[in-house]
Backbone as numpy.savetxt, mean C-alpha at the origin, in Angstrom:
# Nx Ny Nz CAx CAy CAz Cx Cy Cz
13.97 -17.58 37.43 12.71 -18.38 37.33 11.73 -17.61 36.38
11.42 -16.42 36.80 10.41 -15.71 36.02 10.90 -15.44 34.54
12.22 -15.37 34.40 12.76 -15.15 33.03 12.43 -16.37 32.13
12.46 -17.58 32.71 12.15 -18.71 31.93 10.63 -18.71 31.44
9.78 -18.24 32.33 8.32 -18.18 31.92 8.22 -17.09 30.81
8.94 -16.00 30.89 8.80 -14.93 29.84 9.34 -15.47 28.56
10.49 -16.11 28.60 11.10 -16.61 27.39 10.23 -17.71 26.77
9.58 -18.55 27.49 8.68 -19.52 27.00 7.44 -19.05 26.41
6.81 -17.96 27.11 5.62 -17.28 26.59 5.96 -16.52 25.35
7.14 -15.88 25.25 7.49 -15.10 24.04 7.70 -16.14 22.87
8.30 -17.23 23.05 8.45 -18.28 22.12 7.13 -18.80 21.59
6.24 -18.97 22.48 4.86 -19.43 22.13 4.13 -18.42 21.42
4.17 -17.16 21.83 3.52 -16.05 21.17 4.12 -15.85 19.69
5.38 -15.97 19.58 5.98 -15.62 18.33 5.52 -16.60 17.17
5.20 -17.82 17.51 4.65 -18.68 16.49 3.27 -18.30 15.90
2.62 -17.49 16.72 1.25 -16.99 16.24 1.41 -15.62 15.54
2.44 -14.93 15.92 2.63 -13.54 15.29 2.93 -13.62 13.78
3.44 -14.65 13.31 3.78 -14.83 11.96 2.50 -14.72 11.09
1.35 -15.09 11.68 0.11 -15.03 10.96 -0.59 -13.68 11.04
-0.03 -12.78 11.83 -0.75 -11.51 12.11 -0.65 -10.66 10.89
0.40 -10.54 10.14 0.54 -9.66 8.93 -0.36 -10.10 7.80
-0.27 -11.50 7.48 -1.17 -11.94 6.33 -2.68 -11.81 6.65
-3.01 -12.14 7.89 -4.40 -12.08 8.26 -4.94 -10.63 8.26
-4.07 -9.75 8.77 -4.39 -8.29 8.80 -4.47 -7.79 7.41
-3.62 -8.24 6.45 -3.78 -7.78 5.05 -5.02 -8.27 4.39
-5.38 -9.49 4.62 -6.72 -9.96 4.05 -7.82 -9.25 4.62
-7.85 -8.92 5.94 -8.94 -8.15 6.55 -9.01 -6.79 5.90
-7.87 -6.20 5.63 -7.83 -4.87 5.06 -8.32 -4.86 3.66
-7.92 -5.93 2.89 -8.45 -5.93 1.55 -9.97 -6.21 1.50
-10.44 -6.98 2.43 -11.96 -7.13 2.49 -12.72 -5.78 2.74
-12.06 -4.98 3.61 -12.60 -3.64 3.87 -12.51 -2.76 2.61
-11.45 -2.87 1.89 -11.30 -2.05 0.61 -12.44 -2.35 -0.28
-12.67 -3.76 -0.53 -13.73 -4.18 -1.48 -15.01 -3.82 -0.98
-15.27 -3.88 0.30 -16.58 -3.50 0.89 -16.79 -2.00 0.59
-15.90 -1.14 0.91 -16.02 0.33 0.80 -16.09 0.74 -0.64
-15.28 0.17 -1.57 -15.36 0.33 -2.97 -16.77 0.12 -3.45
-17.30 -1.02 -3.15 -18.66 -1.38 -3.64 -19.69 -0.33 -3.10
-19.48 0.02 -1.79 -20.42 0.94 -1.19 -20.43 2.31 -1.84
-19.24 2.79 -2.12 -19.09 4.21 -2.87 -19.68 4.00 -4.25
-19.34 2.90 -4.98 -19.67 2.89 -6.38 -21.21 2.69 -6.54
-21.95 2.29 -5.57 -23.42 2.17 -5.69 -24.06 3.44 -6.00
-23.48 4.55 -5.52 -24.21 5.97 -5.68 -23.89 6.42 -7.08
-24.95 7.30 -7.50 -24.88 7.88 -8.84 -23.75 8.90 -8.84
-23.13 9.18 -10.06 -22.10 10.14 -10.25 -22.66 11.64 -10.21
-23.88 11.65 -10.65 -24.49 13.06 -10.71 -24.83 13.43 -12.16
-24.91 14.66 -12.47 -25.26 15.19 -13.72 -24.12 15.05 -14.76
-24.41 15.32 -15.98 -23.43 15.20 -17.08 -22.17 16.17 -16.75
-22.55 17.30 -16.33 -21.46 18.28 -16.06 -20.54 17.83 -14.95
-21.18 17.32 -13.87 -20.35 16.78 -12.71 -19.50 15.50 -13.23
-20.03 14.65 -14.04 -19.37 13.55 -14.63 -18.24 14.05 -15.45
-18.37 15.05 -16.19 -17.35 15.58 -17.07 -16.18 16.09 -16.25
-16.58 16.85 -15.19 -15.55 17.45 -14.29 -14.77 16.38 -13.65
-15.52 15.37 -13.04 -14.87 14.27 -12.41 -13.97 13.46 -13.18
-14.25 13.32 -14.50 -13.31 12.61 -15.37 -12.17 13.44 -15.57
-12.22 14.68 -15.67 -11.01 15.58 -15.85 -10.16 15.43 -14.61
-10.77 15.42 -13.42 -10.02 15.30 -12.17 -9.30 13.96 -12.08
-10.07 12.88 -12.50 -9.25 11.60 -12.56 -8.18 11.51 -13.47
-8.39 12.14 -14.75 -7.17 12.21 -15.66 -5.97 13.01 -15.03
-6.24 14.05 -14.38 -5.21 14.82 -13.73 -4.62 14.07 -12.60
-5.32 13.33 -11.84 -4.76 12.62 -10.65 -3.97 11.43 -11.15
-4.33 10.81 -12.21 -3.57 9.76 -12.84 -2.23 10.28 -13.31
-2.19 11.36 -13.97 -0.99 12.00 -14.53 -0.10 12.28 -13.39
-0.65 12.90 -12.33 0.10 13.26 -11.08 0.82 12.04 -10.50
0.02 11.00 -10.32 0.50 9.73 -9.72 1.62 9.16 -10.58
1.40 9.13 -11.86 2.32 8.65 -12.80 3.68 9.30 -12.69
3.65 10.58 -12.68 4.82 11.44 -12.59 5.52 11.33 -11.26
4.72 11.19 -10.18 5.24 11.11 -8.85 5.91 9.70 -8.71
5.21 8.69 -9.14 5.87 7.32 -9.03 7.06 7.10 -9.93
7.17 7.82 -11.11 8.39 7.71 -11.88 9.53 8.30 -11.14
9.32 9.47 -10.42 10.44 10.06 -9.69 10.89 9.23 -8.44
9.81 8.75 -7.78 10.07 7.90 -6.62 10.74 6.56 -6.89
10.41 6.03 -8.16 11.01 4.78 -8.59 12.48 4.90 -8.73
13.01 5.99 -9.18 14.39 6.32 -9.27 15.09 6.16 -7.94
14.44 6.79 -6.90 14.97 6.72 -5.54 14.91 5.26 -5.09
13.83 4.55 -5.27 13.79 3.18 -4.83 14.82 2.31 -5.49
15.09 2.57 -6.74 16.10 1.75 -7.40 17.43 2.05 -6.91
17.81 3.29 -6.68 19.10 3.65 -6.01 19.27 3.04 -4.69
18.23 3.11 -3.89 18.25 2.51 -2.50 18.42 0.97 -2.62
17.70 0.36 -3.54 17.84 -1.03 -3.72 19.26 -1.49 -4.00
19.89 -0.76 -4.95 21.31 -0.99 -5.21 22.23 -0.81 -4.02
21.91 0.25 -3.27 22.79 0.55 -2.03 22.55 -0.60 -1.08
21.32 -0.97 -0.83 21.14 -2.20 0.14 21.87 -3.47 -0.47
21.73 -3.67 -1.73 22.37 -4.84 -2.21 23.91 -4.78 -2.19
24.50 -3.59 -2.11 25.97 -3.43 -1.93 26.21 -3.90 -0.48
25.40 -3.51 0.47 25.59 -3.95 1.88 25.39 -5.42 1.97
24.57 -6.05 1.13 24.38 -7.55 1.19 25.72 -8.12 0.65
26.26 -7.52 -0.41 27.53 -8.02 -1.01 28.60 -8.12 0.05
28.60 -7.07 0.90 29.75 -7.02 1.98 29.33 -7.71 3.31
28.22 -8.47 3.22 27.68 -9.21 4.37 27.33 -8.37 5.59
26.83 -7.13 5.32 26.32 -6.24 6.29 24.82 -6.47 6.55
24.07 -6.99 5.48 22.71 -7.19 5.53 22.30 -8.58 4.98
21.12 -8.97 5.35 20.65 -10.27 4.83 20.23 -10.07 3.32
20.28 -10.98 2.52 19.86 -10.93 1.11 18.39 -10.51 1.01
17.64 -10.71 2.13 16.18 -10.48 2.01 15.93 -8.97 2.14
16.71 -8.26 2.75 16.52 -6.87 3.06 16.20 -5.98 1.79
16.95 -6.09 0.76 16.67 -5.29 -0.42 15.34 -5.65 -1.06
15.06 -6.94 -1.02 13.79 -7.46 -1.57 12.65 -7.08 -0.72
12.78 -7.06 0.53 11.71 -6.60 1.46 11.45 -5.09 1.29
12.44 -4.34 1.08 12.45 -2.89 0.77 11.59 -2.62 -0.46
12.03 -3.34 -1.54 11.32 -3.15 -2.87 9.88 -3.63 -2.88
9.66 -4.80 -2.16 8.25 -5.25 -2.09 7.34 -4.24 -1.25
7.93 -3.76 -0.19 7.28 -2.75 0.60 7.07 -1.41 -0.16
7.94 -1.06 -1.01 7.78 0.16 -1.85 6.72 -0.12 -2.90
6.73 -1.31 -3.48 5.61 -1.66 -4.38 4.33 -1.72 -3.83
4.13 -2.28 -2.69 2.77 -2.36 -2.10 2.29 -0.99 -1.57
3.32 -0.21 -1.09 2.96 1.18 -0.73 2.45 1.93 -1.88
3.11 1.73 -3.05 2.71 2.41 -4.25 1.27 2.05 -4.66
1.02 0.70 -4.54 -0.29 0.10 -4.93 -1.40 0.70 -3.98
-1.05 0.85 -2.78 -1.92 1.44 -1.77 -2.28 2.89 -2.12
-1.26 3.68 -2.52 -1.44 5.00 -2.93 -2.31 5.13 -4.21
-2.08 4.20 -5.12 -2.84 4.20 -6.37 -4.35 3.91 -6.19
-4.53 2.87 -5.30 -5.89 2.54 -4.90 -6.60 3.69 -4.22
-5.96 4.27 -3.21 -6.41 5.30 -2.48 -6.82 6.57 -3.39
-5.92 6.91 -4.32 -6.19 7.97 -5.20 -7.43 7.69 -6.08
-7.47 6.46 -6.60 -8.50 6.04 -7.49 -9.86 6.12 -6.70
-9.87 5.60 -5.47 -11.01 5.67 -4.65 -11.48 7.06 -4.35
-10.47 7.98 -4.08 -10.91 9.33 -3.73 -11.51 9.99 -4.93
-10.93 9.84 -6.14 -11.48 10.47 -7.40 -12.74 9.94 -7.76
-13.03 8.66 -7.51 -14.35 8.04 -7.84 -15.35 8.59 -6.87
-14.98 8.72 -5.63 -15.95 9.17 -4.56 -16.24 10.67 -4.77
-15.28 11.31 -5.31 -15.44 12.86 -5.40 -16.69 13.36 -6.00
-17.06 12.85 -7.19 -18.31 13.21 -7.84 -19.54 12.75 -7.15
-19.41 11.61 -6.42 -20.53 10.95 -5.76 -20.89 11.85 -4.48
-19.89 12.49 -3.88 -20.21 13.26 -2.71 -20.78 14.68 -3.01
-20.54 15.14 -4.20 -21.21 16.38 -4.67 -22.75 16.16 -5.05
-23.01 14.95 -5.41 -24.38 14.71 -5.89 -25.36 14.69 -4.76
C-alpha cells in the first residue's frame, strides 16, 4: 500500500524535475551577468596596473588555449569510444552527445571563469 503512494509521488515529482536543470542554468547565467557587471564597474587602476593585467590576460588565454587543445584530444577519443559502445548496443545514442555537450559547456564555464578572474585581478589591486 505504501509502495503505491511512493511510486505515485515519484512519478508526479519526476514531471517537475525535468525543469530543474534548465531553470537552474538560467538562474546561474543571471548571476554570471550580475557579477560580471558588478566587477566591470570598478576602475582597473593606473597605467602600470592595466599593462600588467593585460599581460596576465594574454598569458591566461594562451594557457587556456593550450590546455583545451590537449583536453579536446581526450574528449574526441572518449567520444569515439562511447560511439563504439553505441554501435554494439551497449549505450544509447544520446550518451556520446551528452558527453560532448557536457565537455563543451564545462570548457565554456572554465573560459568564462578565467576571463572573469583576469578582469577582476587588476580591479582588486586598485
